[in-house]
Amino acid sequence: MRSTYLRRVMAVWGLLAAVLLVTVMAALANPFEPDSFGPGHDARAYWAAPLDEPYEPGSVGRESAYLYSPAFLIAASPLRALPWPIFVAVWTAGLLAVLFWLTRPLLFLPVLVFALPEIWGGNITILLAAAIVLGFSRSFAWAFPLLTKVTPGLGLVWFGVRREWRELGIALGATLAIIAVTATFLPGLWGDWFGLLSSSTGSSTVPGSVPIPLVLRLPVAVTVIAFAAMKGQRWLLPVGVLLAMPVIWWGSLAILIACVALKRDEIEERIETFLAMLETRYARRFSAEGAATPTS
């Protein structure tokens, strides 16, 4: 009973926090000031990138630089048509909805506090976490990391180590299919994106990021992912994916929300056990105090 009550309380407070956050971010969206770390400072690139030349100029760490594939740009087109404050509100609401799916009512609010910097900036880290979780049952979800930040797609090593060739084929096939279809609409942009990736290979550390270059992190990432696959420890896969991020910003730690999601049932069970223990202790104390109270 107490766990059910706590879920309801956390759901109400979580909803209130989400509504307040969306409202505040939309209200403060204008005027947008570059390098101000205002609401949506990362998502600004998704909204503002011109469809004809989205990669000019484009470099890692540069304000409003669009760095993802043309496929992401096409998928975001309906939202890009919205005014900037409304885009911020809808985009943030979407991230919060995904976060709720990952955590459910009991864990949503504390995890929201942890992920607040990434949600405030509007980065796709929450979506990457969701792709990892979904990717175990729907391997095509790995197309999202591959077509955005690219190197987190190293998580596919999981399927290779476990010899789950069908799932690996689906993930790679879905990625290639998306490239093929979108290339019919924007053929030149794919070459521009691949050129951007090639020119950015040395930009794995920029001011404000974790100062460990990708070339040093990749072997560790492969080791962690391979170990997780061999031991069947799904919750460990997001750790390897984090290490494989092209640039690790401090907010990138939000990808570890996937660890919470993959261990959610166990975490909730422990919380319920703890609540039951408190309830038992409270009942015993109340009974003892009642027995000790003199009667007239």
CSV table of C-alpha atoms in Angstrom, one decimal:
chain,number,residue,atom,x,y,z
A,1,MET,CA,0.0,0.0,0.0
A,2,ARG,CA,2.7,2.5,0.9
A,3,SER,CA,4.6,1.8,-2.3
A,4,THR,CA,1.4,2.4,-4.3
A,5,TYR,CA,0.8,5.6,-2.4
A,6,LEU,CA,4.5,6.7,-3.0
A,7,ARG,CA,4.1,6.0,-6.7
A,8,ARG,CA,1.1,8.3,-6.8
A,9,VAL,CA,2.8,11.0,-4.9
A,10,MET,CA,5.9,10.8,-7.0
A,11,ALA,CA,3.8,10.8,-10.2
A,12,VAL,CA,2.0,14.0,-9.2
A,13,TRP,CA,5.2,15.8,-8.2
A,14,GLY,CA,7.0,14.5,-11.3
A,15,LEU,CA,4.1,15.8,-13.5
A,16,LEU,CA,4.2,19.2,-11.8
A,17,ALA,CA,8.0,19.4,-12.2
A,18,ALA,CA,7.7,18.5,-15.9
A,19,VAL,CA,5.0,21.1,-16.6
A,20,LEU,CA,7.0,23.7,-14.7
A,21,LEU,CA,10.2,22.9,-16.6
A,22,VAL,CA,8.5,23.0,-20.0
A,23,THR,CA,6.8,26.3,-19.1
A,24,VAL,CA,10.0,28.0,-17.9
A,25,MET,CA,12.1,26.8,-20.8
A,26,ALA,CA,9.5,28.1,-23.3
A,27,ALA,CA,9.2,31.4,-21.5
A,28,LEU,CA,12.9,32.0,-21.5
A,29,ALA,CA,13.6,30.7,-25.0
A,30,ASN,CA,13.6,34.2,-26.5
A,31,PRO,CA,15.7,36.0,-27.0
A,32,PHE,CA,18.2,33.3,-27.8
A,33,GLU,CA,21.7,34.3,-26.9
A,34,PRO,CA,24.6,32.2,-28.3
A,35,ASP,CA,27.0,30.8,-25.7
A,36,SER,CA,24.5,31.7,-22.9
A,37,PHE,CA,23.5,28.2,-22.0
A,38,GLY,CA,19.9,29.2,-22.1
A,39,PRO,CA,17.1,26.7,-22.6
A,40,GLY,CA,17.6,24.6,-25.7
A,41,HIS,CA,21.2,25.7,-26.4
A,42,ASP,CA,22.0,22.3,-27.8
A,43,ALA,CA,18.7,21.8,-29.6
A,44,ARG,CA,19.0,25.1,-31.3
A,45,ALA,CA,21.1,23.4,-34.0
A,46,TYR,CA,18.3,21.0,-34.8
A,47,TRP,CA,15.9,23.8,-35.3
A,48,ALA,CA,18.1,26.4,-37.0
A,49,ALA,CA,20.2,24.3,-39.4
A,50,PRO,CA,19.4,25.3,-43.0
A,51,LEU,CA,18.2,22.3,-45.0
A,52,ASP,CA,20.3,23.2,-48.0
A,53,GLU,CA,23.6,23.7,-46.2
A,54,PRO,CA,23.3,22.3,-42.6
A,55,TYR,CA,27.0,21.6,-42.2
A,56,GLU,CA,28.3,25.1,-43.0
A,57,PRO,CA,29.9,25.9,-40.7
A,58,GLY,CA,30.1,22.8,-38.6
A,59,SER,CA,32.7,21.8,-36.0
A,60,VAL,CA,32.4,20.0,-32.7
A,61,GLY,CA,31.9,22.3,-29.8
A,62,ARG,CA,30.8,25.3,-32.0
A,63,GLU,CA,27.6,27.0,-31.0
A,64,SER,CA,24.5,25.8,-33.0
A,65,ALA,CA,26.7,23.6,-35.2
A,66,TYR,CA,24.6,20.8,-36.7
A,67,LEU,CA,26.6,17.5,-36.6
A,68,TYR,CA,24.1,14.7,-37.1
A,69,SER,CA,23.0,13.0,-40.3
A,70,PRO,CA,20.6,14.3,-42.9
A,71,ALA,CA,18.1,11.6,-41.8
A,72,PHE,CA,17.8,13.2,-38.3
A,73,LEU,CA,17.2,16.6,-40.0
A,74,ILE,CA,14.4,15.2,-42.1
A,75,ALA,CA,12.8,13.4,-39.2
A,76,ALA,CA,12.9,16.7,-37.2
A,77,SER,CA,11.4,18.7,-40.1
A,78,PRO,CA,7.8,18.9,-38.7
A,79,LEU,CA,9.1,20.4,-35.5
A,80,ARG,CA,11.6,22.7,-37.3
A,81,ALA,CA,8.6,24.5,-38.8
A,82,LEU,CA,7.5,25.6,-35.4
A,83,PRO,CA,8.5,29.0,-33.8
A,84,TRP,CA,11.5,28.6,-31.6
A,85,PRO,CA,9.7,28.8,-28.2
A,86,ILE,CA,7.1,26.3,-29.2
A,87,PHE,CA,9.8,24.0,-30.6
A,88,VAL,CA,11.6,24.2,-27.2
A,89,ALA,CA,8.4,23.3,-25.4
A,90,VAL,CA,7.5,20.4,-27.7
A,91,TRP,CA,11.0,19.0,-27.8
A,92,THR,CA,11.4,19.2,-24.0
A,93,ALA,CA,8.0,17.6,-23.5
A,94,GLY,CA,9.1,14.8,-25.8
A,95,LEU,CA,12.4,14.2,-23.9
A,96,LEU,CA,10.4,14.2,-20.6
A,97,ALA,CA,8.0,11.6,-22.0
A,98,VAL,CA,10.9,9.4,-23.0
A,99,LEU,CA,12.4,9.8,-19.6
A,100,PHE,CA,9.2,8.8,-18.0
A,101,TRP,CA,9.1,5.7,-20.2
A,102,LEU,CA,12.5,4.8,-19.0
A,103,THR,CA,12.0,5.4,-15.3
A,104,ARG,CA,8.2,5.2,-14.5
A,105,PRO,CA,6.6,7.2,-11.7
A,106,LEU,CA,8.7,6.0,-8.8
A,107,LEU,CA,12.1,7.0,-10.2
A,108,PHE,CA,11.1,9.8,-12.7
A,109,LEU,CA,11.6,12.8,-10.3
A,110,PRO,CA,15.0,11.9,-8.9
A,111,VAL,CA,16.3,10.9,-12.3
A,112,LEU,CA,14.9,14.1,-13.8
A,113,VAL,CA,17.1,16.1,-11.3
A,114,PHE,CA,20.1,14.1,-12.5
A,115,ALA,CA,19.3,14.6,-16.2
A,116,LEU,CA,18.3,18.2,-15.8
A,117,PRO,CA,21.4,19.7,-17.5
A,118,GLU,CA,20.9,17.6,-20.7
A,119,ILE,CA,17.1,18.2,-20.8
A,120,TRP,CA,17.7,22.0,-20.3
A,121,GLY,CA,20.1,22.0,-23.2
A,122,GLY,CA,17.9,19.8,-25.3
A,123,ASN,CA,20.6,17.3,-26.2
A,124,ILE,CA,19.6,13.8,-27.5
A,125,THR,CA,21.3,11.9,-24.7
A,126,ILE,CA,18.0,10.7,-23.2
A,127,LEU,CA,17.0,9.5,-26.7
A,128,LEU,CA,20.3,7.5,-26.9
A,129,ALA,CA,19.5,5.9,-23.5
A,130,ALA,CA,16.1,4.9,-24.8
A,131,ALA,CA,17.6,3.5,-28.0
A,132,ILE,CA,20.0,1.3,-25.9
A,133,VAL,CA,17.1,0.0,-23.8
A,134,LEU,CA,14.8,-0.6,-26.8
A,135,GLY,CA,17.6,-2.0,-28.8
A,136,PHE,CA,17.6,-5.3,-26.9
A,137,SER,CA,14.2,-6.2,-28.2
A,138,ARG,CA,14.1,-4.0,-31.3
A,139,SER,CA,17.6,-3.9,-32.6
A,140,PHE,CA,16.7,-1.5,-35.4
A,141,ALA,CA,16.7,1.2,-32.7
A,142,TRP,CA,20.5,1.2,-33.0
A,143,ALA,CA,20.1,3.1,-36.2
A,144,PHE,CA,19.5,6.2,-34.1
A,145,PRO,CA,22.9,6.3,-32.4
A,146,LEU,CA,24.6,5.4,-35.7
A,147,LEU,CA,22.9,8.2,-37.6
A,148,THR,CA,23.5,10.9,-34.9
A,149,LYS,CA,26.6,10.6,-32.7
A,150,VAL,CA,27.9,7.5,-34.7
A,151,THR,CA,30.5,6.1,-32.3
A,152,PRO,CA,27.9,5.0,-29.7
A,153,GLY,CA,26.8,2.5,-32.3
A,154,LEU,CA,29.8,0.5,-31.0
A,155,GLY,CA,27.2,-1.0,-28.7
A,156,LEU,CA,26.5,-3.4,-31.5
A,157,VAL,CA,29.5,-5.3,-30.4
A,158,TRP,CA,27.0,-6.8,-27.9
A,159,PHE,CA,25.3,-8.7,-30.7
A,160,GLY,CA,28.6,-9.7,-32.3
A,161,VAL,CA,30.0,-11.2,-29.0
A,162,ARG,CA,26.8,-13.0,-28.4
A,163,ARG,CA,26.6,-14.2,-32.0
A,164,GLU,CA,23.2,-12.7,-32.4
A,165,TRP,CA,23.7,-12.2,-36.1
A,166,ARG,CA,20.0,-11.7,-36.9
A,167,GLU,CA,19.8,-8.7,-34.5
A,168,LEU,CA,23.1,-7.3,-35.8
A,169,GLY,CA,21.9,-7.6,-39.4
A,170,ILE,CA,18.6,-5.9,-38.6
A,171,ALA,CA,20.4,-3.0,-36.9
A,172,LEU,CA,22.8,-2.5,-39.8
A,173,GLY,CA,20.1,-3.1,-42.4
A,174,ALA,CA,17.8,-0.5,-40.9
A,175,THR,CA,20.6,2.0,-40.9
A,176,LEU,CA,21.5,1.4,-44.5
A,177,ALA,CA,17.8,1.5,-45.5
A,178,ILE,CA,17.4,4.9,-43.9
A,179,ILE,CA,20.5,6.2,-45.6
A,180,ALA,CA,19.3,4.9,-49.0
A,181,VAL,CA,15.8,6.3,-48.7
A,182,THR,CA,16.8,9.8,-47.4
A,183,ALA,CA,19.6,10.0,-50.0
A,184,THR,CA,17.0,10.1,-52.7
A,185,PHE,CA,15.8,13.4,-51.2
A,186,LEU,CA,19.1,14.9,-50.1
A,187,PRO,CA,21.8,13.1,-52.0
A,188,GLY,CA,24.5,15.7,-51.6
A,189,LEU,CA,24.1,16.1,-47.9
A,190,TRP,CA,25.3,12.6,-47.1
A,191,GLY,CA,28.6,13.3,-48.7
A,192,ASP,CA,28.8,16.6,-46.7
A,193,TRP,CA,28.1,14.7,-43.5
A,194,PHE,CA,30.7,12.0,-44.1
A,195,GLY,CA,33.2,14.8,-44.9
A,196,LEU,CA,32.3,16.5,-41.6
A,197,LEU,CA,32.8,13.3,-39.7
A,198,SER,CA,36.2,12.8,-41.4
A,199,SER,CA,37.4,16.3,-40.5
A,200,SER,CA,36.2,16.0,-36.9
A,201,THR,CA,38.0,12.7,-36.0
A,202,GLY,CA,40.5,14.6,-33.9
A,203,SER,CA,37.9,16.7,-32.1
A,204,SER,CA,37.1,14.2,-29.3
A,205,THR,CA,38.1,16.7,-26.6
A,206,VAL,CA,37.0,20.3,-26.6
A,207,PRO,CA,36.9,22.9,-23.9
A,208,GLY,CA,34.4,21.9,-21.2
A,209,SER,CA,34.4,18.2,-22.1
A,210,VAL,CA,36.0,15.3,-20.3
A,211,PRO,CA,39.7,15.5,-21.3
A,212,ILE,CA,40.1,11.9,-22.5
A,213,PRO,CA,40.4,11.5,-26.3
A,214,LEU,CA,38.3,9.0,-28.1
A,215,VAL,CA,41.3,7.0,-29.3
A,216,LEU,CA,42.1,6.1,-25.6
A,217,ARG,CA,38.5,5.5,-24.7
A,218,LEU,CA,37.5,3.2,-27.6
A,219,PRO,CA,39.5,0.1,-26.4
A,220,VAL,CA,38.1,0.4,-22.9
A,221,ALA,CA,34.6,0.8,-24.4
A,222,VAL,CA,34.9,-2.3,-26.5
A,223,THR,CA,36.2,-4.2,-23.5
A,224,VAL,CA,33.3,-3.1,-21.3
A,225,ILE,CA,30.7,-3.9,-24.0
A,226,ALA,CA,32.3,-7.3,-24.7
A,227,PHE,CA,32.4,-8.2,-21.0
A,228,ALA,CA,28.8,-7.1,-20.6
A,229,ALA,CA,27.8,-9.3,-23.5
A,230,MET,CA,29.7,-12.3,-22.3
A,231,LYS,CA,28.2,-12.1,-18.8
A,232,GLY,CA,24.7,-11.1,-20.0
A,233,GLN,CA,24.8,-7.9,-17.9
A,234,ARG,CA,22.6,-5.6,-19.9
A,235,TRP,CA,22.9,-2.8,-17.4
A,236,LEU,CA,26.6,-2.5,-18.1
A,237,LEU,CA,26.2,-1.8,-21.9
A,238,PRO,CA,25.3,1.9,-21.4
A,239,VAL,CA,28.6,2.3,-19.5
A,240,GLY,CA,30.5,1.1,-22.6
A,241,VAL,CA,28.4,3.3,-24.9
A,242,LEU,CA,29.2,6.3,-22.7
A,243,LEU,CA,32.9,5.6,-23.1
A,244,ALA,CA,32.4,5.4,-26.9
A,245,MET,CA,30.7,8.9,-27.1
A,246,PRO,CA,32.6,11.1,-29.7
A,247,VAL,CA,32.9,13.8,-27.0
A,248,ILE,CA,32.0,13.2,-23.4
A,249,TRP,CA,30.4,16.3,-21.9
A,250,TRP,CA,29.6,16.2,-18.2
A,251,GLY,CA,25.9,16.1,-19.1
A,252,SER,CA,26.6,13.0,-21.2
A,253,LEU,CA,26.4,11.0,-18.0
A,254,ALA,CA,22.7,11.1,-18.5
A,255,ILE,CA,23.1,8.2,-20.8
A,256,LEU,CA,23.5,6.1,-17.7
A,257,ILE,CA,19.8,6.5,-17.1
A,258,ALA,CA,19.6,3.4,-19.4
A,259,CYS,CA,21.4,1.5,-16.5
A,260,VAL,CA,18.6,2.6,-14.2
A,261,ALA,CA,15.9,1.6,-16.7
A,262,LEU,CA,17.5,-1.8,-17.2
A,263,LYS,CA,17.6,-2.4,-13.5
A,264,ARG,CA,14.4,-0.6,-12.7
A,265,ASP,CA,12.4,-3.6,-11.5
A,266,GLU,CA,15.2,-4.5,-9.0
A,267,ILE,CA,15.5,-0.9,-7.8
A,268,GLU,CA,11.8,-0.6,-7.3
A,269,GLU,CA,11.7,-4.0,-5.4
A,270,ARG,CA,14.4,-2.8,-3.1
A,271,ILE,CA,12.6,0.5,-2.5
A,272,GLU,CA,9.4,-1.5,-1.7
A,273,THR,CA,11.4,-3.8,0.7
A,274,PHE,CA,12.8,-0.8,2.4
A,275,LEU,CA,9.3,0.8,2.8
A,276,ALA,CA,7.9,-2.5,4.1
A,277,MET,CA,10.7,-2.6,6.7
A,278,LEU,CA,10.0,1.0,7.8
A,279,GLU,CA,6.3,0.2,8.0
A,280,THR,CA,7.0,-2.9,10.2
A,281,ARG,CA,9.2,-0.9,12.5
A,282,TYR,CA,6.7,1.9,12.8
A,283,ALA,CA,3.9,-0.6,13.5
A,284,ARG,CA,6.0,-2.3,16.2
A,285,ARG,CA,6.9,1.0,17.8
A,286,PHE,CA,3.3,2.2,17.8
A,287,SER,CA,2.2,-1.1,19.4
A,288,ALA,CA,4.9,-0.8,22.0
A,289,GLU,CA,4.0,2.8,22.9
A,290,GLY,CA,0.4,1.8,23.1
A,291,ALA,CA,1.1,-1.0,25.4
A,292,ALA,CA,3.2,1.2,27.6
A,293,THR,CA,0.5,3.9,27.9
A,294,PRO,CA,-1.3,3.5,31.3
A,295,THR,CA,-5.0,3.2,31.2
A,296,SER,CA,-7.3,4.9,33.7
